[in-house]
């Protein structure tokens, strides 16, 4: 059987296409599968107005044995500095990494100096692209809007020579036939090669119905698309359409199709953004690792000397030992630059008037050296709640999993610290990240119902039934969620029409600036990653998933109201906030601050504001920092099987001496397995290596339930054996206790806090309680 003629579909669009004018519901995976099915060789990232989520195309190329083509169908005007909304189209594809960076740079500049409703290139920017490294085509009919565009065609031909093509398309419309005739005249007169562009917006002709419904729901109508082919055909069908159009000769059709194979010559893009090595920016690129480690140690010891007067004399050596242990981990993992960078960023942010929480967030405060560097005011060594440095960072974690250290900075206002990142690293090396919004079941149904003109009462009833499904899903145990089917909540008569809406679930419908995530990168972000403008702000084209998988440095600057509230209250008092150590000294068990919790006067008190939580904390009646820390951890879903015992203050032990001793503290003598670190201890007690324990806890933190449950058999067998060997308990008793502890770990897969994070939010809560009890006017 004769194979269909092969071409390369470089001009295509997916649901990632410019969310401002999204007009496709196809996915990159659809194009990769279709290319592989037809024996084609590329997957392009082409989208309207920008480069798309091109990392996905890179991944799919490797998965399906294709070449990745970095491309964009950009908007252009004669002069980007004029308020011109002509917005012609042009296709830009990168032959190599130099070309890819040049396109990124030009599109970034279009967002900076050429933005007028859309990011727009102009003749100057397009002709600044390196001619040997970029492939340019005239794209669709929208290229030809200006009356003098033929002169620009000559300029493009003179500049890009053999890398400039006039794009012909096979649509069965008079306007396309007329344009193709005009293109052929230029082709013959100027010897500019022609190339076939599909301009695909979906894969198969029947998929057009779903796209039309999507457009109708958004109130978008393209009258000029009548007669257009927007699918991804095979070569025979593409030829047939040109032949039916009756403009191009047989040889011209063959040439236009064959010329698409120019994209098979694209080189693999050699850039760190496509590999999974750790990418750590440095302020000292000319220094050796040894010099960077020495600088990190100098900054830490500088902090130690400043803190030394607060350390009891008999504890100095212990503090030094712990400090050196942490510094050794940083040196072994070659992570000194992370701490040097953020030391200067946080310092500069404070100089710019920024306020950093006195406590912290996440696992960062469990490294004492982070306090010495100014990232937190918590001394984990003297803290009454045991914190584990391994939860923040260990040599095993960094070297084996390539996970970077991660200090989340809670701030009163992110702007000073965001500016500090640019001041310290350079303007082109720190930008906020992008976030994509997707359709869920409910929004997909509403969109579909609107497009079909479904009766309001019916559409609303199905929406309510979907809400009942979502409520049941939220209330279900994790191991039960997979058994909950939305069709069980939807009336049988609506099943088929609801199923038709499922195709829209997961479709990208918006983009936004990530609320707190910033990319810090050694290279040029505008050239190597790319920038887009969203509303009035620039952000880079990297999202959180990309940064995590490819090991980029992402800083989180989270604006938290309670931080601003605390600083404002102390400003009203005319003094700097008390240190954490000072706060704890100001709040002994009999201090009125604890009555704030007992009486339920918790409006404005971190973690305790909601009526249900206010009632629960009143019953528990915390009297010290360990107890309020334990409370904010205990109310998480991961501790629900033990909460009633905890709240009633019944003494509790597992009756496993070695294990109980791991969990109990003087201020919390009961052996509750509350925190992620204690769950790590339990897993380690069962025989799992600590690196594996960290992986399990990471899965708990990310709510990857199925990965946590995979440890059940290994845990039960190992824990039971450890009990029998260390405590001499009978096997049946040991088995019962192993299942009791496992239940806590299984519950924790629905989310639990780590100890340092609990301590941080407890400290923030106590600041509020102290201010409210002693300085109520300033607090409000």
XYZ file of N, CA, C and O in Angstrom, residues 490-591:
408
model
N -25.497 12.298 38.940
C -26.192 12.982 37.848
C -27.335 12.103 37.365
O -27.151 10.888 37.155
N -28.493 12.682 37.176
C -29.657 11.923 36.724
C -29.350 11.195 35.419
O -28.673 11.734 34.531
N -29.866 9.983 35.311
C -29.588 9.127 34.161
C -29.906 9.816 32.841
O -29.167 9.665 31.855
N -30.960 10.593 32.799
C -31.369 11.235 31.541
C -30.346 12.271 31.045
O -30.356 12.642 29.868
N -29.420 12.699 31.952
C -28.432 13.701 31.560
C -27.035 13.100 31.346
O -26.092 13.832 31.054
N -26.905 11.788 31.494
C -25.581 11.168 31.414
C -24.881 11.438 30.092
O -23.710 11.848 30.062
N -25.559 11.191 29.000
C -24.911 11.304 27.694
C -24.476 12.726 27.402
O -23.377 12.971 26.896
N -25.326 13.681 27.734
C -24.967 15.077 27.444
C -23.848 15.552 28.367
O -22.972 16.327 27.958
N -23.825 15.035 29.616
C -22.717 15.389 30.511
C -21.405 14.829 29.962
O -20.367 15.500 30.006
N -21.423 13.605 29.476
C -20.207 12.989 28.939
C -19.624 13.808 27.798
O -18.405 13.870 27.611
N -20.487 14.462 27.036
C -19.993 15.282 25.916
C -19.217 16.498 26.401
O -18.413 17.061 25.673
N -19.429 16.891 27.665
C -18.709 18.052 28.206
C -17.326 17.676 28.710
O -16.494 18.553 28.959
N -17.040 16.361 28.873
C -15.782 15.941 29.488
C -14.568 16.296 28.643
O -13.468 16.424 29.163
N -14.756 16.449 27.334
C -13.631 16.767 26.461
C -13.002 18.113 26.819
O -11.828 18.366 26.526
N -13.755 18.983 27.481
C -13.265 20.320 27.807
C -12.546 20.377 29.160
O -11.941 21.395 29.494
N -12.622 19.292 29.937
C -11.954 19.285 31.237
C -10.440 19.323 31.050
O -9.887 18.585 30.251
N -9.781 20.203 31.789
C -8.332 20.347 31.689
C -7.866 21.322 30.632
O -6.663 21.575 30.495
N -8.810 21.887 29.863
C -8.442 22.851 28.835
C -7.949 24.148 29.491
O -8.540 24.646 30.442
N -6.851 24.697 28.957
C -6.327 25.965 29.458
C -7.258 27.101 29.022
O -7.539 27.273 27.832
N -7.734 27.852 29.986
C -8.644 28.959 29.668
C -8.134 30.312 30.163
O -8.744 31.339 29.897
N -7.021 30.300 30.902
C -6.506 31.574 31.404
C -5.050 31.405 31.790
O -4.552 30.289 31.916
N -4.386 32.514 31.944
C -3.048 32.500 32.533
C -2.948 33.665 33.500
O -3.716 34.633 33.430
N -2.034 33.562 34.425
C -1.887 34.604 35.434
C -0.457 34.587 35.947
O 0.309 33.650 35.703
N -0.103 35.662 36.659
C 1.168 35.677 37.366
C 1.047 34.732 38.556
O 0.087 34.817 39.320
N 1.983 33.802 38.713
C 1.952 32.922 39.879
C 1.931 33.783 41.141
O 2.669 34.778 41.227
N 1.104 33.443 42.116
C 0.891 34.347 43.254
C 2.124 34.645 44.090
O 2.197 35.681 44.732
N 3.109 33.747 44.121
C 4.261 34.020 44.978
C 5.577 33.470 44.431
O 6.619 33.658 45.058
N 5.573 32.817 43.272
C 6.757 32.104 42.788
C 7.585 32.956 41.833
O 7.048 33.543 40.885
N 8.903 32.963 42.079
C 9.841 33.723 41.253
C 10.960 32.798 40.782
O 11.506 32.019 41.569
N 11.299 32.906 39.511
C 12.426 32.154 38.969
C 13.697 32.974 39.138
O 13.750 34.145 38.768
N 14.732 32.341 39.716
C 16.058 32.950 39.815
C 16.978 32.114 38.930
O 17.095 30.900 39.123
N 17.658 32.767 37.986
C 18.371 32.010 36.962
C 19.648 32.731 36.565
O 19.661 33.954 36.413
N 20.715 31.962 36.386
C 22.006 32.547 36.051
C 22.023 33.152 34.652
O 22.621 34.183 34.410
N 21.359 32.471 33.721
C 21.348 32.949 32.343
C 20.322 34.052 32.137
O 19.631 34.488 33.063
N 20.202 34.493 30.890
C 19.233 35.528 30.537
C 17.846 34.913 30.461
O 17.574 34.069 29.607
N 16.948 35.341 31.323
C 15.594 34.784 31.324
C 14.850 35.189 30.065
O 14.143 34.369 29.469
N 15.007 36.417 29.623
C 14.262 36.853 28.441
C 14.705 36.103 27.192
O 13.892 35.868 26.298
N 15.975 35.693 27.124
C 16.455 34.974 25.953
C 16.295 33.461 26.078
O 15.932 32.788 25.114
N 16.570 32.931 27.247
C 16.593 31.477 27.393
C 15.240 30.894 27.781
O 14.943 29.748 27.444
N 14.411 31.670 28.463
C 13.093 31.185 28.884
C 11.989 31.926 28.141
O 11.092 31.324 27.581
N 12.075 33.256 28.119
C 11.061 34.075 27.459
C 10.155 34.768 28.450
O 9.869 34.247 29.536
N 9.700 35.964 28.086
C 8.820 36.772 28.925
C 7.481 37.004 28.237
O 7.405 37.081 27.008
N 6.426 37.118 29.037
C 5.129 37.559 28.544
C 4.583 38.599 29.510
O 4.935 38.609 30.692
N 3.711 39.451 28.986
C 3.052 40.442 29.833
C 1.640 39.953 30.144
O 0.878 39.611 29.234
N 1.312 39.922 31.422
C -0.035 39.577 31.856
C -0.558 40.755 32.660
O 0.001 41.100 33.698
N -1.589 41.374 32.134
C -2.090 42.643 32.674
C -0.939 43.655 32.648
O -0.404 43.944 31.602
N -0.541 44.155 33.801
C 0.508 45.186 33.814
C 1.868 44.645 34.241
O 2.787 45.426 34.504
N 2.004 43.333 34.304
C 3.238 42.761 34.836
C 3.884 41.793 33.857
O 3.200 41.081 33.116
N 5.203 41.769 33.887
C 5.953 40.801 33.101
C 6.222 39.569 33.955
O 6.505 39.667 35.145
N 6.130 38.415 33.327
C 6.528 37.188 34.008
C 7.236 36.294 33.004
O 7.131 36.496 31.791
N 7.973 35.318 33.507
C 8.652 34.398 32.597
C 7.721 33.241 32.257
O 6.713 33.004 32.920
N 8.068 32.508 31.207
C 7.204 31.448 30.704
C 7.399 30.127 31.436
O 6.984 29.086 30.929
N 8.026 30.144 32.573
C 8.214 28.918 33.342
C 7.144 28.811 34.415
O 6.873 29.762 35.139
N 6.520 27.638 34.502
C 5.541 27.384 35.564
C 6.168 26.511 36.644
O 7.297 26.020 36.500
N 5.445 26.300 37.724
C 5.991 25.581 38.862
C 6.380 24.148 38.549
O 7.401 23.649 39.038
N 5.581 23.459 37.740
C 5.883 22.060 37.404
C 7.181 21.970 36.622
O 8.021 21.099 36.879
N 7.353 22.849 35.648
C 8.586 22.876 34.862
C 9.791 23.113 35.779
O 10.808 22.424 35.701
N 9.675 24.111 36.667
C 10.788 24.442 37.561
C 11.142 23.269 38.468
O 12.321 22.982 38.702
N 10.128 22.565 38.973
C 10.385 21.454 39.884
C 11.061 20.284 39.167
O 12.067 19.748 39.642
N 10.533 19.902 38.024
C 11.046 18.720 37.316
C 12.448 18.967 36.772
O 13.301 18.080 36.788
N 12.725 20.203 36.327
C 14.007 20.505 35.700
C 14.976 21.206 36.642
O 16.023 21.691 36.227
N 14.612 21.271 37.921
C 15.502 21.700 39.001
C 16.037 23.124 38.831
O 17.234 23.378 38.901
N 15.113 24.043 38.596
C 15.432 25.465 38.622
C 15.249 25.995 40.041
O 14.487 25.428 40.840
N 15.908 27.097 40.334
C 15.733 27.736 41.632
C 14.498 28.615 41.600
O 14.412 29.556 40.813
N 13.539 28.278 42.451
C 12.291 29.020 42.560
C 12.201 29.578 43.980
O 12.252 28.827 44.947
N 12.089 30.876 44.093
C 11.870 31.504 45.402
C 10.392 31.810 45.568
O 9.750 32.332 44.643
N 9.857 31.490 46.733
C 8.464 31.831 47.037
C 8.433 33.007 48.001
O 8.951 32.923 49.120
N 7.855 34.100 47.542
C 7.655 35.289 48.374
C 6.149 35.424 48.581
O 5.429 35.940 47.725
N 5.683 34.919 49.706
C 4.241 34.852 49.940
C 3.791 36.010 50.825
O 4.240 36.145 51.964
N 2.924 36.831 50.278
C 2.374 37.943 51.053
C 1.346 37.398 52.043
O 0.360 36.778 51.644
N 1.593 37.615 53.329
C 0.739 37.075 54.388
C 0.250 38.238 55.249
O 1.049 39.002 55.797
N -1.060 38.346 55.385
C -1.645 39.483 56.098
C -1.195 39.556 57.550
O -1.004 40.637 58.101
N -1.023 38.391 58.175
C -0.668 38.413 59.592
C 0.706 39.032 59.808
O 0.955 39.669 60.846
N 1.597 38.887 58.845
C 2.922 39.505 58.972
C 2.783 41.019 58.971
O 3.373 41.724 59.801
N 1.992 41.512 58.048
C 1.762 42.960 57.983
C 1.079 43.452 59.260
O 1.432 44.507 59.804
N 0.126 42.661 59.769
C -0.602 43.042 60.982
C 0.345 43.169 62.173
O 0.276 44.133 62.953
N 1.243 42.209 62.312
C 2.187 42.232 63.437
C 3.096 43.456 63.348
O 3.302 44.168 64.334
N 3.662 43.702 62.168
C 4.575 44.845 62.026
C 3.841 46.174 62.223
O 4.386 47.119 62.806
N 2.601 46.254 61.745
C 1.844 47.495 61.924
C 1.565 47.753 63.409
O 1.627 48.888 63.880
N 1.233 46.689 64.123
C 0.950 46.846 65.550
C 2.189 47.335 66.297
O 2.112 48.242 67.137
N 3.329 46.730 66.000
C 4.563 47.173 66.681
C 4.951 48.589 66.255
O 5.498 49.361 67.069
N 4.661 48.930 64.989
C 4.938 50.306 64.549
C 4.097 51.296 65.348
O 4.562 52.392 65.708
N 2.831 50.921 65.641
C 1.970 51.768 66.465
C 2.538 51.923 67.879
O 2.366 52.957 68.521
N 3.239 50.888 68.335
C 3.867 50.947 69.660
C 5.168 51.738 69.639
O 5.750 52.026 70.686
N 5.643 52.013 68.430
C 6.869 52.796 68.290
C 8.139 52.005 68.507
O 9.170 52.563 68.892
N 8.099 50.691 68.254
C 9.297 49.880 68.435
C 9.320 48.704 67.464
O 8.304 48.364 66.853
N 10.485 48.117 67.347
C 10.642 46.938 66.498
C 9.961 45.742 67.156
O 9.829 45.692 68.380
N 9.514 44.772 66.373
C 8.889 43.587 66.974
C 9.835 42.868 67.931
O 11.056 42.845 67.732
N 9.279 42.309 68.980
C 10.071 41.467 69.876
C 10.611 40.278 69.093
O 9.966 39.777 68.171
N 11.792 39.834 69.463
C 12.313 38.624 68.849
C 11.470 37.435 69.294
O 10.688 37.527 70.250
N 11.624 36.307 68.634
C 10.884 35.107 69.023
C 11.242 34.708 70.445
O 10.362 34.375 71.256
N 12.519 34.758 70.786
C 12.932 34.420 72.151
C 12.292 35.358 73.171
O 11.845 34.940 74.243
N 12.249 36.642 72.839
C 11.637 37.619 73.740
C 10.138 37.365 73.871
O 9.573 37.462 74.972
N 9.480 37.046 72.763
C 8.045 36.767 72.798
C 7.747 35.598 73.730
O 6.813 35.654 74.552
N 8.538 34.534 73.626
C 8.307 33.357 74.466
C 8.518 33.682 75.943
O 7.806 33.165 76.814
N 9.478 34.559 76.240
C 9.693 34.971 77.621
C 8.537 35.837 78.124
O 8.203 35.815 79.311
N 7.919 36.587 77.207
C 6.805 37.465 77.574
C 5.510 36.697 77.799
O 4.542 37.269 78.312
N 5.481 35.414 77.393
C 4.223 34.657 77.436
C 4.364 33.360 78.239
O 4.243 32.250 77.678
N 4.596 33.447 79.547
C 4.590 32.230 80.382
C 3.167 31.675 80.445
O 2.217 32.343 80.012
N 2.961 30.477 80.994
C 1.633 29.848 80.994
C 0.516 30.663 81.623
O -0.653 30.486 81.278
N 0.865 31.563 82.557
C -0.181 32.344 83.224
C -0.405 33.709 82.567
O -1.150 34.541 83.078
N 0.223 33.953 81.416
C 0.076 35.250 80.750
C -1.308 35.369 80.104
O -1.870 34.374 79.625
